[in-house]
Amino acid sequence: MPAYDKADLERRMNGATEALKHDLAGLRTGRASTALLDPVTVEVYGSHMPLNQVATVSVPEPRMLSVQVWDKTNVGPVEKAIRSAGLGLNPINDGNTLRLPIPDLTEERRKELAKLAGQYAEKARIAVRNVRRDGNDSLKIDEKKGVFGEDDRKRLETEIQKLTDKTIADIDAAASAKEKEILGK
């Protein structure tokens, strides 16, 4: 059976784009949203878990988030994870509940968020390039097995490169749109 699977490569590349869009949705542009805390992972019970698996996140006010931690022993790790996530949020400990006031977006903070959006986009580009490498490796394996010849491998490598270029263009467009939204341009 051939190792090369174009549909799998497309699915994985599209997955990288969708993951980027999900991460970008978590970058705030002024209002409180539960999606702001989606990228936060908490180290509890000996493993890293998404915040929504150890607490309930709600929006009681337009400029306030509330994190209700289910296990009181996890309040400290949740608070630490939110502070270290690079979101510019400072939790206020209120027993089992952490209140997160959403500060006004200053020019400096907008630039930080735009930089973070760029970092998310770079991670997605790297993921797509890794998928391209995996695809090219599987083509070489198939060629060695005699599934197809060198000409077919080169043609398929060109197809993979076109798919990679298209996916990276989609990533760049999503990141650029988010940066413009953050910077208010």
Tab-separated table of C-alpha atoms in Angstrom:
chain	number	residue	atom	x	y	z
A	1	MET	CA	0.000	0.000	0.000
A	2	PRO	CA	1.390	3.439	-0.921
A	3	ALA	CA	2.598	5.649	1.943
A	4	TYR	CA	1.563	8.848	0.096
A	5	ASP	CA	-1.974	10.059	0.876
A	6	LYS	CA	-2.900	13.428	-0.609
A	7	ALA	CA	-6.226	13.638	1.252
A	8	ASP	CA	-4.424	13.129	4.574
A	9	LEU	CA	-1.918	15.872	3.743
A	10	GLU	CA	-4.741	18.281	2.850
A	11	ARG	CA	-6.587	17.410	6.065
A	12	ARG	CA	-3.482	17.993	8.187
A	13	MET	CA	-2.657	21.302	6.473
A	14	ASN	CA	-6.244	22.494	6.842
A	15	GLY	CA	-6.078	21.426	10.484
A	16	ALA	CA	-3.103	23.750	10.998
A	17	THR	CA	-5.084	26.620	9.469
A	18	GLU	CA	-8.122	25.881	11.637
A	19	ALA	CA	-5.948	25.693	14.755
A	20	LEU	CA	-4.511	29.108	13.878
A	21	LYS	CA	-7.981	30.596	13.425
A	22	HIS	CA	-8.988	29.156	16.802
A	23	ASP	CA	-5.875	30.650	18.444
A	24	LEU	CA	-6.473	34.028	16.782
A	25	ALA	CA	-10.057	34.052	18.048
A	26	GLY	CA	-8.587	33.963	21.549
A	27	LEU	CA	-6.760	37.260	21.025
A	28	ARG	CA	-8.939	40.012	22.322
A	29	THR	CA	-9.777	43.248	20.635
A	30	GLY	CA	-11.446	45.043	23.545
A	31	ARG	CA	-14.331	42.941	24.839
A	32	ALA	CA	-14.306	40.026	27.240
A	33	SER	CA	-14.818	36.650	25.616
A	34	THR	CA	-14.408	33.132	26.948
A	35	ALA	CA	-12.310	32.398	23.842
A	36	LEU	CA	-9.583	34.613	25.330
A	37	LEU	CA	-8.632	31.796	27.687
A	38	ASP	CA	-8.778	28.949	25.141
A	39	PRO	CA	-4.981	28.833	24.646
A	40	VAL	CA	-4.357	28.567	28.409
A	41	THR	CA	-3.214	25.155	29.621
A	42	VAL	CA	-2.888	24.344	33.307
A	43	GLU	CA	-0.479	21.857	34.862
A	44	VAL	CA	-2.616	19.860	37.290
A	45	TYR	CA	-2.759	16.218	38.335
A	46	GLY	CA	0.640	15.637	36.713
A	47	SER	CA	-0.336	16.696	33.191
A	48	HIS	CA	-1.163	19.767	31.114
A	49	MET	CA	-4.889	20.295	30.662
A	50	PRO	CA	-6.921	22.994	28.901
A	51	LEU	CA	-8.391	25.522	31.326
A	52	ASN	CA	-11.953	24.522	30.431
A	53	GLN	CA	-11.276	21.021	31.844
A	54	VAL	CA	-10.499	22.300	35.341
A	55	ALA	CA	-12.737	25.375	35.581
A	56	THR	CA	-15.812	27.124	34.222
A	57	VAL	CA	-15.155	30.370	32.348
A	58	SER	CA	-17.925	32.961	32.108
A	59	VAL	CA	-18.402	36.618	31.163
A	60	PRO	CA	-20.363	38.320	33.963
A	61	GLU	CA	-19.653	41.826	32.595
A	62	PRO	CA	-18.469	43.171	29.222
A	63	ARG	CA	-14.980	43.879	30.606
A	64	MET	CA	-14.652	41.023	33.129
A	65	LEU	CA	-14.040	37.297	32.932
A	66	SER	CA	-14.809	34.919	35.767
A	67	VAL	CA	-13.018	31.586	36.201
A	68	GLN	CA	-14.724	29.234	38.658
A	69	VAL	CA	-12.134	26.572	39.569
A	70	TRP	CA	-13.750	23.245	40.449
A	71	ASP	CA	-11.055	21.967	42.821
A	72	LYS	CA	-9.782	24.488	45.379
A	73	THR	CA	-6.284	22.943	45.246
A	74	ASN	CA	-6.046	23.960	41.561
A	75	VAL	CA	-6.681	27.689	42.099
A	76	GLY	CA	-2.940	28.455	42.390
A	77	PRO	CA	-1.908	26.541	39.232
A	78	VAL	CA	-4.810	28.083	37.260
A	79	GLU	CA	-3.828	31.586	38.394
A	80	LYS	CA	-0.187	30.917	37.476
A	81	ALA	CA	-1.163	29.541	34.050
A	82	ILE	CA	-3.291	32.600	33.241
A	83	ARG	CA	-0.502	34.991	34.283
A	84	SER	CA	2.141	33.127	32.274
A	85	ALA	CA	-0.016	32.750	29.135
A	86	GLY	CA	1.121	36.143	27.844
A	87	LEU	CA	-2.417	37.507	27.549
A	88	GLY	CA	-1.827	40.525	29.789
A	89	LEU	CA	-4.477	39.443	32.281
A	90	ASN	CA	-3.952	39.644	36.042
A	91	PRO	CA	-6.306	37.361	37.983
A	92	ILE	CA	-7.826	38.546	41.242
A	93	ASN	CA	-8.184	35.586	43.624
A	94	ASP	CA	-11.631	35.410	45.218
A	95	GLY	CA	-11.630	31.971	46.891
A	96	ASN	CA	-12.506	29.367	44.250
A	97	THR	CA	-13.184	32.113	41.703
A	98	LEU	CA	-10.645	34.135	39.767
A	99	ARG	CA	-11.849	37.462	38.423
A	100	LEU	CA	-10.044	38.785	35.352
A	101	PRO	CA	-10.641	42.469	34.605
A	102	ILE	CA	-10.009	43.212	30.950
A	103	PRO	CA	-7.734	46.275	30.747
A	104	ASP	CA	-8.107	48.887	28.038
A	105	LEU	CA	-6.011	48.191	24.988
A	106	THR	CA	-3.084	50.578	24.956
A	107	GLU	CA	-0.958	51.058	21.872
A	108	GLU	CA	1.791	49.006	23.509
A	109	ARG	CA	-0.643	46.178	24.307
A	110	ARG	CA	-2.009	46.243	20.756
A	111	LYS	CA	1.535	45.792	19.442
A	112	GLU	CA	2.112	42.896	21.869
A	113	LEU	CA	-1.096	41.201	20.707
A	114	ALA	CA	-0.168	41.740	17.056
A	115	LYS	CA	3.229	40.172	17.783
A	116	LEU	CA	1.504	37.225	19.471
A	117	ALA	CA	-0.727	36.813	16.405
A	118	GLY	CA	2.439	36.689	14.291
A	119	GLN	CA	3.875	33.991	16.574
A	120	TYR	CA	0.703	31.916	16.220
A	121	ALA	CA	0.923	32.279	12.439
A	122	GLU	CA	4.573	31.171	12.431
A	123	LYS	CA	3.664	28.047	14.435
A	124	ALA	CA	0.997	27.252	11.848
A	125	ARG	CA	3.471	27.778	8.970
A	126	ILE	CA	5.929	25.433	10.662
A	127	ALA	CA	3.193	22.815	11.075
A	128	VAL	CA	2.340	23.073	7.366
A	129	ARG	CA	5.999	22.752	6.363
A	130	ASN	CA	6.291	19.668	8.590
A	131	VAL	CA	3.295	18.140	6.801
A	132	ARG	CA	4.973	18.941	3.455
A	133	ARG	CA	8.154	17.211	4.639
A	134	ASP	CA	6.161	14.146	5.736
A	135	GLY	CA	4.453	14.037	2.334
A	136	ASN	CA	7.731	14.308	0.456
A	137	ASP	CA	9.270	11.590	2.652
A	138	SER	CA	6.359	9.258	1.924
A	139	LEU	CA	6.802	9.920	-1.810
A	140	LYS	CA	10.460	8.883	-1.585
A	141	ILE	CA	9.478	5.727	0.305
A	142	ASP	CA	6.907	4.869	-2.373
A	143	GLU	CA	9.472	5.505	-5.107
A	144	LYS	CA	11.953	3.128	-3.423
A	145	LYS	CA	9.198	0.497	-3.110
A	146	GLY	CA	8.547	0.829	-6.839
A	147	VAL	CA	4.993	2.163	-6.488
A	148	PHE	CA	5.856	4.839	-9.066
A	149	GLY	CA	8.863	6.335	-10.799
A	150	GLU	CA	10.963	9.450	-10.352
A	151	ASP	CA	8.874	11.515	-12.788
A	152	ASP	CA	5.676	10.765	-10.852
A	153	ARG	CA	7.414	11.584	-7.568
A	154	LYS	CA	8.560	14.954	-8.886
A	155	ARG	CA	5.057	15.717	-10.209
A	156	LEU	CA	3.509	14.833	-6.860
A	157	GLU	CA	6.144	16.891	-4.991
A	158	THR	CA	5.091	19.858	-7.145
A	159	GLU	CA	1.438	19.232	-6.166
A	160	ILE	CA	2.417	19.109	-2.483
A	161	GLN	CA	4.344	22.382	-2.862
A	162	LYS	CA	1.328	24.070	-4.502
A	163	LEU	CA	-0.897	22.874	-1.648
A	164	THR	CA	1.679	24.139	0.859
A	165	ASP	CA	1.879	27.549	-0.832
A	166	LYS	CA	-1.928	27.875	-0.892
A	167	THR	CA	-2.230	26.910	2.781
A	168	ILE	CA	0.519	29.309	3.866
A	169	ALA	CA	-1.194	32.084	1.876
A	170	ASP	CA	-4.416	31.327	3.818
A	171	ILE	CA	-2.461	31.480	7.093
A	172	ASP	CA	-0.862	34.788	6.126
A	173	ALA	CA	-4.258	36.245	5.180
A	174	ALA	CA	-5.836	35.195	8.492
A	175	ALA	CA	-2.911	36.568	10.516
A	176	SER	CA	-2.849	39.824	8.567
A	177	ALA	CA	-6.584	40.351	9.057
A	178	LYS	CA	-6.273	39.748	12.801
A	179	GLU	CA	-3.281	42.099	13.100
A	180	LYS	CA	-5.241	44.849	11.320
A	181	GLU	CA	-8.202	44.221	13.646
A	182	ILE	CA	-5.966	44.386	16.732
A	183	LEU	CA	-4.116	47.488	15.618
A	184	GLY	CA	-7.374	49.180	14.614
A	185	LYS	CA	-6.322	49.869	11.026
